[in-house]
Coordinates of C-alpha atoms and ligand atoms in Angstrom, one line a residue:
M1 CA 4.9 -17.4 2.2
K2 CA 2.0 -15.9 1.1
S3 CA 1.8 -14.2 -2.3
V4 CA 0.4 -10.8 -2.9
L5 CA -1.1 -9.1 -5.9
I6 CA -1.0 -5.3 -5.5
Q7 CA -3.5 -3.7 -8.0
G8 CA -2.5 0.2 -8.3
A9 CA 0.9 0.0 -7.5
T10 CA 2.2 3.0 -8.6
G11 CA -0.1 4.9 -6.3
S12 CA 0.6 6.2 -3.0
I13 CA -1.1 3.4 -1.1
G14 CA 0.7 0.7 -3.5
S15 CA 4.3 2.3 -2.9
S16 CA 3.7 2.1 0.8
A17 CA 2.3 -1.4 0.5
L18 CA 5.7 -2.1 -1.6
S19 CA 7.8 -0.9 1.3
V20 CA 5.7 -3.0 3.8
L21 CA 6.4 -6.0 1.5
A22 CA 10.2 -5.0 1.5
E23 CA 10.4 -5.0 5.2
Q24 CA 8.4 -8.3 5.3
R25 CA 10.1 -10.2 2.6
G26 CA 10.2 -13.2 4.4
E27 CA 6.9 -13.7 5.0
F28 CA 5.6 -12.3 1.2
R29 CA 6.2 -12.3 -2.1
V30 CA 4.8 -10.3 -4.9
T31 CA 2.8 -12.3 -7.6
G32 CA 1.5 -9.8 -9.3
L33 CA 1.3 -5.8 -10.2
A34 CA -1.1 -3.4 -11.7
A35 CA -1.3 0.0 -12.8
R36 CA -3.3 2.3 -14.9
S37 CA -0.9 4.1 -17.3
R38 CA 2.6 4.6 -16.1
Q39 CA 4.0 2.1 -18.1
N40 CA 8.0 2.9 -17.1
E41 CA 7.3 2.9 -13.5
L42 CA 5.4 -0.4 -13.6
L43 CA 8.3 -2.0 -15.3
D44 CA 11.0 -0.4 -13.0
L45 CA 8.4 -2.1 -10.4
A46 CA 9.0 -5.7 -12.0
R47 CA 12.8 -4.9 -12.2
I48 CA 12.9 -5.4 -8.4
W49 CA 10.1 -7.5 -7.3
K50 CA 9.7 -10.2 -10.4
P51 CA 6.2 -10.6 -10.3
K52 CA 4.7 -13.5 -12.4
S53 CA 2.0 -11.1 -14.0
L54 CA 1.3 -7.5 -14.9
A55 CA -1.6 -5.4 -15.7
L56 CA -2.0 -1.7 -17.7
N57 CA -4.7 -0.4 -18.8
D58 CA -3.5 2.6 -21.0
A59 CA 0.1 0.9 -22.6
H60 CA 1.9 3.7 -23.9
D61 CA 4.1 0.8 -26.4
E62 CA 2.5 -2.5 -25.8
T63 CA 5.1 -4.2 -28.4
A64 CA 7.6 -3.2 -25.4
L65 CA 5.9 -4.0 -22.5
R66 CA 5.7 -7.4 -23.8
R67 CA 8.8 -7.6 -24.5
E68 CA 10.4 -6.3 -21.3
S69 CA 7.9 -8.3 -19.3
E70 CA 9.2 -11.4 -21.1
S71 CA 12.6 -10.8 -20.6
L72 CA 12.1 -10.3 -16.8
G73 CA 10.3 -13.9 -16.8
V74 CA 6.6 -12.5 -16.5
D75 CA 4.5 -15.0 -17.2
S76 CA 1.2 -12.9 -18.2
V77 CA 1.0 -9.3 -19.5
F78 CA -2.8 -8.0 -19.3
I79 CA -3.3 -5.0 -21.1
G80 CA -6.9 -2.6 -21.9
E81 CA -9.6 -1.5 -20.2
D82 CA -10.8 -4.5 -18.1
A83 CA -7.0 -5.8 -17.6
A84 CA -7.0 -5.7 -13.8
L85 CA -10.1 -7.6 -13.8
R86 CA -8.3 -10.1 -16.1
Q87 CA -5.5 -10.2 -13.8
A88 CA -7.5 -10.8 -10.7
A89 CA -9.6 -13.3 -12.5
G90 CA -6.9 -15.4 -14.3
T91 CA -3.8 -15.3 -12.2
E92 CA -2.4 -17.1 -8.7
Y93 CA -2.2 -15.2 -5.8
D94 CA -3.1 -15.7 -1.8
V95 CA -4.1 -12.0 -1.4
L96 CA -5.3 -9.1 -3.5
L97 CA -4.1 -5.6 -2.0
N98 CA -6.7 -3.5 -3.6
A99 CA -5.2 0.2 -3.8
M100 CA -6.9 1.4 -7.3
V101 CA -8.6 4.5 -6.8
G102 CA -12.5 4.9 -7.9
G103 CA -14.8 2.6 -9.2
A104 CA -12.3 1.0 -11.2
G105 CA -11.7 -1.3 -8.0
I106 CA -15.1 -2.7 -8.0
A107 CA -15.2 -5.8 -10.3
A108 CA -11.1 -7.1 -9.4
T109 CA -12.5 -7.1 -5.7
L110 CA -15.8 -9.0 -6.4
S111 CA -13.9 -11.4 -8.7
A112 CA -11.2 -12.2 -6.2
L113 CA -13.7 -13.0 -3.3
D114 CA -15.8 -15.1 -5.6
R115 CA -12.5 -16.8 -6.1
G116 CA -12.2 -17.0 -2.4
K117 CA -9.1 -15.0 -2.0
S118 CA -8.6 -13.1 0.6
V119 CA -8.7 -8.9 -0.2
A120 CA -7.1 -6.5 1.3
L121 CA -9.1 -3.1 0.6
A122 CA -7.8 0.4 0.3
N123 CA -10.0 1.3 -2.4
K124 CA -13.3 2.2 -0.5
E125 CA -15.4 3.2 -3.4
T126 CA -15.6 -0.5 -3.8
L127 CA -17.4 -1.0 -0.6
V128 CA -19.7 2.2 -1.1
A129 CA -20.8 1.1 -4.6
A130 CA -21.4 -2.6 -4.1
G131 CA -20.9 -3.0 -0.2
D132 CA -23.6 -5.6 0.0
L133 CA -22.2 -7.7 -3.1
V134 CA -18.8 -7.5 -1.5
M135 CA -19.8 -8.8 2.2
E136 CA -22.2 -11.4 0.7
S137 CA -19.7 -12.5 -1.6
A138 CA -16.9 -12.7 1.1
K139 CA -19.2 -14.8 3.4
R140 CA -20.7 -17.1 0.8
N141 CA -17.0 -17.5 -0.5
N142 CA -15.2 -18.0 2.9
A143 CA -13.0 -15.2 1.8
Q144 CA -11.1 -12.9 4.2
L145 CA -11.7 -8.8 3.3
L146 CA -9.7 -7.0 5.5
P147 CA -9.5 -2.8 5.3
I148 CA -6.4 -1.0 4.7
D149 CA -8.4 2.4 5.3
S150 CA -6.9 3.6 8.7
E151 CA -10.1 4.4 10.4
H152 CA -11.5 0.9 9.9
S153 CA -8.5 -0.6 10.6
A154 CA -8.3 0.8 14.3
I155 CA -11.8 -0.5 14.6
L156 CA -10.8 -3.8 13.5
Q157 CA -8.1 -3.3 15.8
C158 CA -10.4 -2.2 18.8
L159 CA -13.2 -4.9 18.2
A160 CA -10.2 -7.6 18.1
G161 CA -11.8 -10.5 21.1
E162 CA -15.0 -8.5 21.4
S163 CA -18.7 -9.1 20.6
W164 CA -19.8 -7.0 18.2
S165 CA -23.4 -6.9 20.0
G166 CA -21.3 -4.6 22.5
I167 CA -21.0 -1.7 20.0
R168 CA -22.4 1.3 20.8
T169 CA -21.2 3.7 18.4
L170 CA -18.1 3.7 15.9
W171 CA -16.2 7.3 15.9
L172 CA -14.5 7.6 13.1
T173 CA -11.6 10.6 13.2
T174 CA -11.0 13.2 10.6
S175 CA -8.2 15.6 10.6
G176 CA -11.1 18.0 9.3
G177 CA -8.6 19.1 6.2
P178 CA -6.9 22.3 4.8
F179 CA -10.3 24.4 5.2
W180 CA -11.0 23.4 9.1
G181 CA -13.2 26.7 10.7
R182 CA -13.7 28.1 7.3
R183 CA -17.6 28.3 6.0
Q184 CA -18.7 27.1 2.4
S185 CA -19.0 30.9 1.2
E186 CA -15.5 31.5 2.1
L187 CA -14.2 28.4 0.3
H188 CA -15.8 29.5 -3.1
D189 CA -12.4 30.5 -4.9
V190 CA -9.8 27.7 -3.1
T191 CA -7.7 26.5 -6.1
P192 CA -6.5 22.7 -6.2
E193 CA -3.3 23.6 -5.1
Q194 CA -4.9 24.8 -1.9
A195 CA -7.0 22.2 -1.5
L196 CA -4.1 19.3 -2.4
K197 CA -2.3 20.2 0.7
H198 CA -3.5 18.1 3.7
P199 CA -2.6 19.0 7.0
T200 CA -1.3 15.6 7.9
W201 CA -1.4 12.7 5.4
V202 CA 0.5 12.5 2.0
M203 CA -2.2 10.6 -0.5
G204 CA -3.3 10.6 -3.9
A205 CA -5.0 13.7 -5.4
K206 CA -8.8 12.1 -5.4
I207 CA -8.6 11.5 -2.0
T208 CA -6.9 14.3 -0.6
I209 CA -9.7 16.3 -2.3
D210 CA -12.1 14.4 -1.1
S211 CA -10.5 14.9 2.6
A212 CA -10.7 18.5 1.9
T213 CA -14.6 18.6 1.2
L214 CA -14.8 15.8 4.1
F215 CA -16.9 13.5 1.3
N216 CA -13.9 11.0 2.4
K217 CA -15.4 10.7 5.4
G218 CA -18.6 10.4 4.1
L219 CA -17.5 7.1 1.9
E220 CA -15.7 6.1 5.3
V221 CA -19.0 6.1 7.3
I222 CA -20.5 4.2 4.0
E223 CA -17.7 1.7 4.0
A224 CA -18.2 1.5 8.1
C225 CA -21.7 0.3 7.6
K226 CA -21.0 -2.2 5.5
L227 CA -18.0 -3.5 6.9
F228 CA -19.2 -3.9 10.5
G229 CA -22.8 -4.3 9.7
V230 CA -24.2 -1.2 11.9
D231 CA -26.7 0.9 11.1
P232 CA -25.8 4.4 10.1
A233 CA -27.2 6.2 13.2
A234 CA -24.0 3.9 15.1
V235 CA -21.3 5.6 12.8
K236 CA -19.9 9.0 14.0
V237 CA -17.5 11.7 12.8
I238 CA -15.3 13.6 15.4
R239 CA -12.5 15.8 14.5
H240 CA -9.0 14.9 16.0
R241 CA -6.9 17.6 14.5
E242 CA -3.4 15.5 15.3
S243 CA -4.3 12.1 13.6
V244 CA -3.0 10.1 16.1
I245 CA -6.3 8.2 17.2
H246 CA -6.9 6.4 13.9
S247 CA -10.6 6.0 15.2
M248 CA -12.4 4.7 18.1
V249 CA -15.2 2.3 19.4
E250 CA -17.7 2.9 22.1
F251 CA -19.4 0.0 24.1
T252 CA -22.4 -0.2 25.5
D253 CA -21.2 -0.3 28.8
G254 CA -19.8 3.2 28.1
S255 CA -15.8 1.8 27.6
F256 CA -14.1 3.5 24.9
K257 CA -11.3 1.7 22.9
A258 CA -9.4 3.8 20.4
Q259 CA -6.3 2.6 18.3
L260 CA -3.0 5.1 18.1
S261 CA 0.0 5.7 16.2
N262 CA 1.8 8.6 14.2
P263 CA 0.1 8.9 11.3
D264 CA 1.6 5.9 8.8
M265 CA -0.5 4.1 6.1
R266 CA 2.1 1.6 6.3
L267 CA 0.7 0.2 10.1
P268 CA -2.7 0.0 8.6
I269 CA -1.3 -2.3 5.4
L270 CA 0.7 -4.4 7.9
Y271 CA -2.5 -5.2 9.9
A272 CA -4.6 -5.9 7.0
L273 CA -1.8 -8.6 5.3
S274 CA -0.9 -10.1 9.2
H275 CA -4.5 -10.2 10.3
P276 CA -5.1 -11.8 13.0
N277 CA -1.6 -11.8 14.0
R278 CA 0.9 -9.2 15.0
V279 CA 4.8 -9.3 12.9
V280 CA 7.8 -7.4 13.9
S281 CA 8.4 -4.3 12.5
G282 CA 10.5 -1.5 12.5
L283 CA 8.9 0.9 10.1
V284 CA 6.2 2.8 12.0
A285 CA 8.0 4.3 15.4
S286 CA 5.6 6.6 17.8
S287 CA 6.6 7.9 21.1
P288 CA 3.7 9.1 23.3
S289 CA 5.5 12.0 24.7
D290 CA 5.4 13.4 21.7
W291 CA 1.4 13.4 21.5
S292 CA 1.2 16.2 24.4
A293 CA -2.5 16.9 23.6
L294 CA -5.4 15.3 21.8
H295 CA -7.8 17.6 20.6
F296 CA -11.5 16.9 19.5
D297 CA -14.1 19.2 17.6
E298 CA -17.8 18.3 16.9
V299 CA -18.2 18.2 12.9
S300 CA -21.1 20.4 11.2
F301 CA -22.7 19.1 8.2
Q302 CA -24.0 22.7 7.2
D303 CA -20.1 23.4 6.6
F304 CA -19.3 19.9 4.9
P305 CA -22.3 19.0 2.8
C306 CA -20.3 16.1 1.4
L307 CA -20.5 14.3 4.9
R308 CA -24.5 14.9 5.1
L309 CA -24.6 13.7 1.7
A310 CA -23.0 10.2 2.4
Y311 CA -25.8 9.9 5.5
D312 CA -28.8 10.9 3.1
A313 CA -27.4 8.3 0.3
L314 CA -27.2 5.4 2.8
D315 CA -30.6 6.4 3.6
R316 CA -31.6 6.2 0.3
G317 CA -29.9 2.9 -0.2
G318 CA -30.0 1.0 -3.5
T319 CA -27.3 2.3 -6.1
I320 CA -27.4 6.3 -4.7
P321 CA -24.1 5.4 -2.6
C322 CA -22.7 3.8 -6.0
A323 CA -24.1 7.2 -7.9
M324 CA -22.9 9.4 -5.4
S325 CA -19.8 7.8 -5.4
A326 CA -18.9 8.0 -9.2
A327 CA -20.2 11.4 -9.1
D328 CA -17.9 12.7 -6.8
E329 CA -15.1 11.2 -9.0
V330 CA -16.3 13.2 -12.0
A331 CA -16.6 16.7 -10.3
V332 CA -13.5 15.8 -8.2
Q333 CA -11.6 15.5 -11.7
A334 CA -13.3 18.8 -12.8
F335 CA -12.0 20.8 -9.9
L336 CA -8.3 19.1 -10.2
E337 CA -9.0 20.5 -14.3
K338 CA -9.7 23.9 -12.7
R339 CA -13.0 23.5 -14.7
I340 CA -15.8 24.0 -11.8
S341 CA -14.6 25.6 -8.3
F342 CA -14.5 23.8 -5.4
T343 CA -18.2 24.6 -3.9
A344 CA -19.3 23.0 -7.1
I345 CA -18.3 19.4 -5.9
P346 CA -21.2 19.0 -3.2
E347 CA -23.9 21.0 -5.8
I348 CA -22.7 18.2 -8.5
I349 CA -23.2 15.3 -6.4
E350 CA -26.5 16.0 -4.8
N351 CA -28.1 16.8 -8.3
T352 CA -26.5 13.9 -9.9
M353 CA -28.0 11.9 -6.8
N354 CA -31.5 13.4 -7.6
T355 CA -31.5 12.9 -11.2
V356 CA -30.3 9.0 -11.4
T357 CA -32.7 6.1 -11.1
N358 CA -32.4 4.4 -7.9
R359 CA -32.1 0.6 -8.3
S360 CA -31.9 -2.4 -6.6
A361 CA -27.8 -2.9 -5.3
D362 CA -27.9 -6.7 -5.7
S363 CA -25.9 -7.3 -9.5
L364 CA -22.7 -5.8 -10.5
E365 CA -24.5 -5.5 -14.0
N366 CA -26.8 -2.9 -12.0
I367 CA -24.1 -1.4 -10.3
L368 CA -22.2 -0.3 -13.3
L369 CA -25.1 0.7 -15.2
S370 CA -25.9 3.4 -12.1
D371 CA -22.1 3.9 -11.9
A372 CA -22.0 5.0 -16.0
E373 CA -25.5 6.9 -15.5
A374 CA -23.8 8.7 -12.6
R375 CA -21.0 9.8 -14.4
Q376 CA -23.0 10.9 -17.5
A377 CA -25.5 13.2 -15.5
A378 CA -22.2 14.4 -13.2
H379 CA -20.4 15.3 -16.8
S380 CA -23.2 17.3 -18.0
L381 CA -23.6 19.0 -14.5
C382 CA -20.3 20.0 -14.8
R383 CA -20.7 22.1 -18.0
T384 CA -23.2 24.0 -16.4
H385 CA -21.1 24.9 -13.2
E386 CA -18.1 25.9 -15.5
I387 CA -16.0 28.3 -14.6
V388 CA -15.6 31.0 -17.3
A389 CA -13.1 33.7 -17.0
G390 CA -12.5 33.1 -13.5
D391 CA -16.1 33.3 -12.1
L392 CA -18.9 31.0 -12.2
K393 CA -21.4 30.4 -15.0
C394 CA -24.4 30.0 -12.7
S395 CA -26.3 27.5 -13.5
Ligands
NAD401 P1 -3.3 6.9 -6.0 O1 -4.0 8.2 -7.1 O2 -2.1 7.7 -5.2 O3 -3.1 6.0 -6.6 C1 -3.7 5.1 -7.5 C2 -3.3 3.7 -8.1 O4 -4.4 2.9 -9.0 C3 -2.2 3.7 -9.4 O5 -1.1 3.1 -9.1 C4 -3.2 3.9 -10.6 O6 -2.0 3.7 -11.8 C5 -4.3 3.1 -10.5 N1 -5.0 2.8 -11.1 C6 -6.5 3.9 -11.1 N2 -7.2 3.3 -12.0 C7 -7.1 1.9 -12.6 C8 -7.7 1.1 -13.2 N3 -8.5 1.2 -14.1 N4 -7.1 -0.2 -13.5 C9 -5.9 -0.2 -12.7 N5 -4.8 0.3 -11.7 C10 -5.7 1.8 -11.7 O7 -4.4 7.1 -4.8 P2 -4.0 6.4 -3.6 O8 -4.3 7.6 -2.7 O9 -3.0 5.4 -3.5 O10 -5.5 5.5 -3.1 C11 -5.9 4.4 -3.4 C12 -7.1 4.0 -2.9 O11 -6.8 3.9 -1.8 C13 -8.4 4.9 -3.4 O12 -9.6 4.2 -3.3 C14 -8.5 5.7 -1.5 O13 -9.6 6.2 -1.0 C15 -7.5 4.7 -0.4 N6 -7.0 5.2 0.5 C16 -5.7 5.6 0.4 C17 -5.3 6.5 1.4 C18 -4.0 7.1 1.6 O14 -3.1 7.2 2.3 N7 -3.4 7.3 0.3 C19 -6.0 6.0 2.4 C20 -6.7 5.2 3.0 C21 -7.4 5.0 1.7
MG402 MG1 -9.5 7.1 6.1

């Protein structure tokens, strides 16, 4: 039986992962849980799953958390800024399922891989900021790194039994988000409520906004380059509004393979946990007769500047992808708090990328330094883009 440490347990992917493990109780057990701030939710999960360790960034009542944990038989409780890292570095588990959001997940992933543990990775920001370090650590420690992102899971499934030298193009599909068909100039006044309405997936707030700007697809382009070791020119994005084809591989002989199902993150989670095997599951049922038509459209960089920025960041290399990702986190938070407009998001990211120092991305120290520098630059850019009395204070 494999033991699983779930970090980001109270989030969208964390909850889906727990529903997968509830179905697969004979195969897996939960050995640890981590979250940022929802103490009561974390304790509720601990009552169900009886983990050996808990980690929480912001505990609202540390004494109660420790007392409750002890009564539930939890051996270790980690509290504070780097709680998830200390849990990943200091507890026993077979697989780290990293479902944290943003740069917060980088250090824990690296720590698990350095210990030779398997990582099932939803936290794509880790691969964007520290892709070379992560891939190198996985290789050096003979540790498995399996993507949970549905596009990358689809590609991995398409590549099973194939020689990777036969890859011509990795086609990442996107639903196009809620603003497909509208120009940038028409999006100035969109609200967080409108941007949070994703057409096909229900997800956490940050990735939902990233899906509306297509920044999420940009992150996924970088994630694909790092995971599969291909050049940026070999990764293309295509709009597929039904979200049934999760991605495709085009081979050098002209053949395509695709992976299909109704959209449900429990399937890629299941595959990451059972890889290279398949388990029996009734969680996601799909019927091809429901897919009467599958549509595809070209994606324009002009309508989605965030996608162009990701290719630009790949081209510039070093810590620019890390800075880009950190700036996005800051800008998305400012948009959710109604401090900046939707269209200011790409401007703030691009200006941050042009402001920060590009360092070599070969150490965690440089990555964390660039992450902090980019956040600071993005915060100050957000102030110059602040919305005043319903309009923009132009910078
Ligand atoms: P979410 O906001 O719903 O959940 C995030 C989780 O991370 C929460 O449990 C939160 O408490 C925890 N967390 C955040 N910062 C933390 C910290 N510093 N320490 C410990 N825990 C922390 O987000 P989500 O939608 O589940 O997405 C999680 C990750 O998975 C993101 O990187 C996202 O891009 C990726 N992803 C999500 C989906 C999806 O369908 N939701 C699909 C593909 C990839
Ligand atoms: Mg995805």
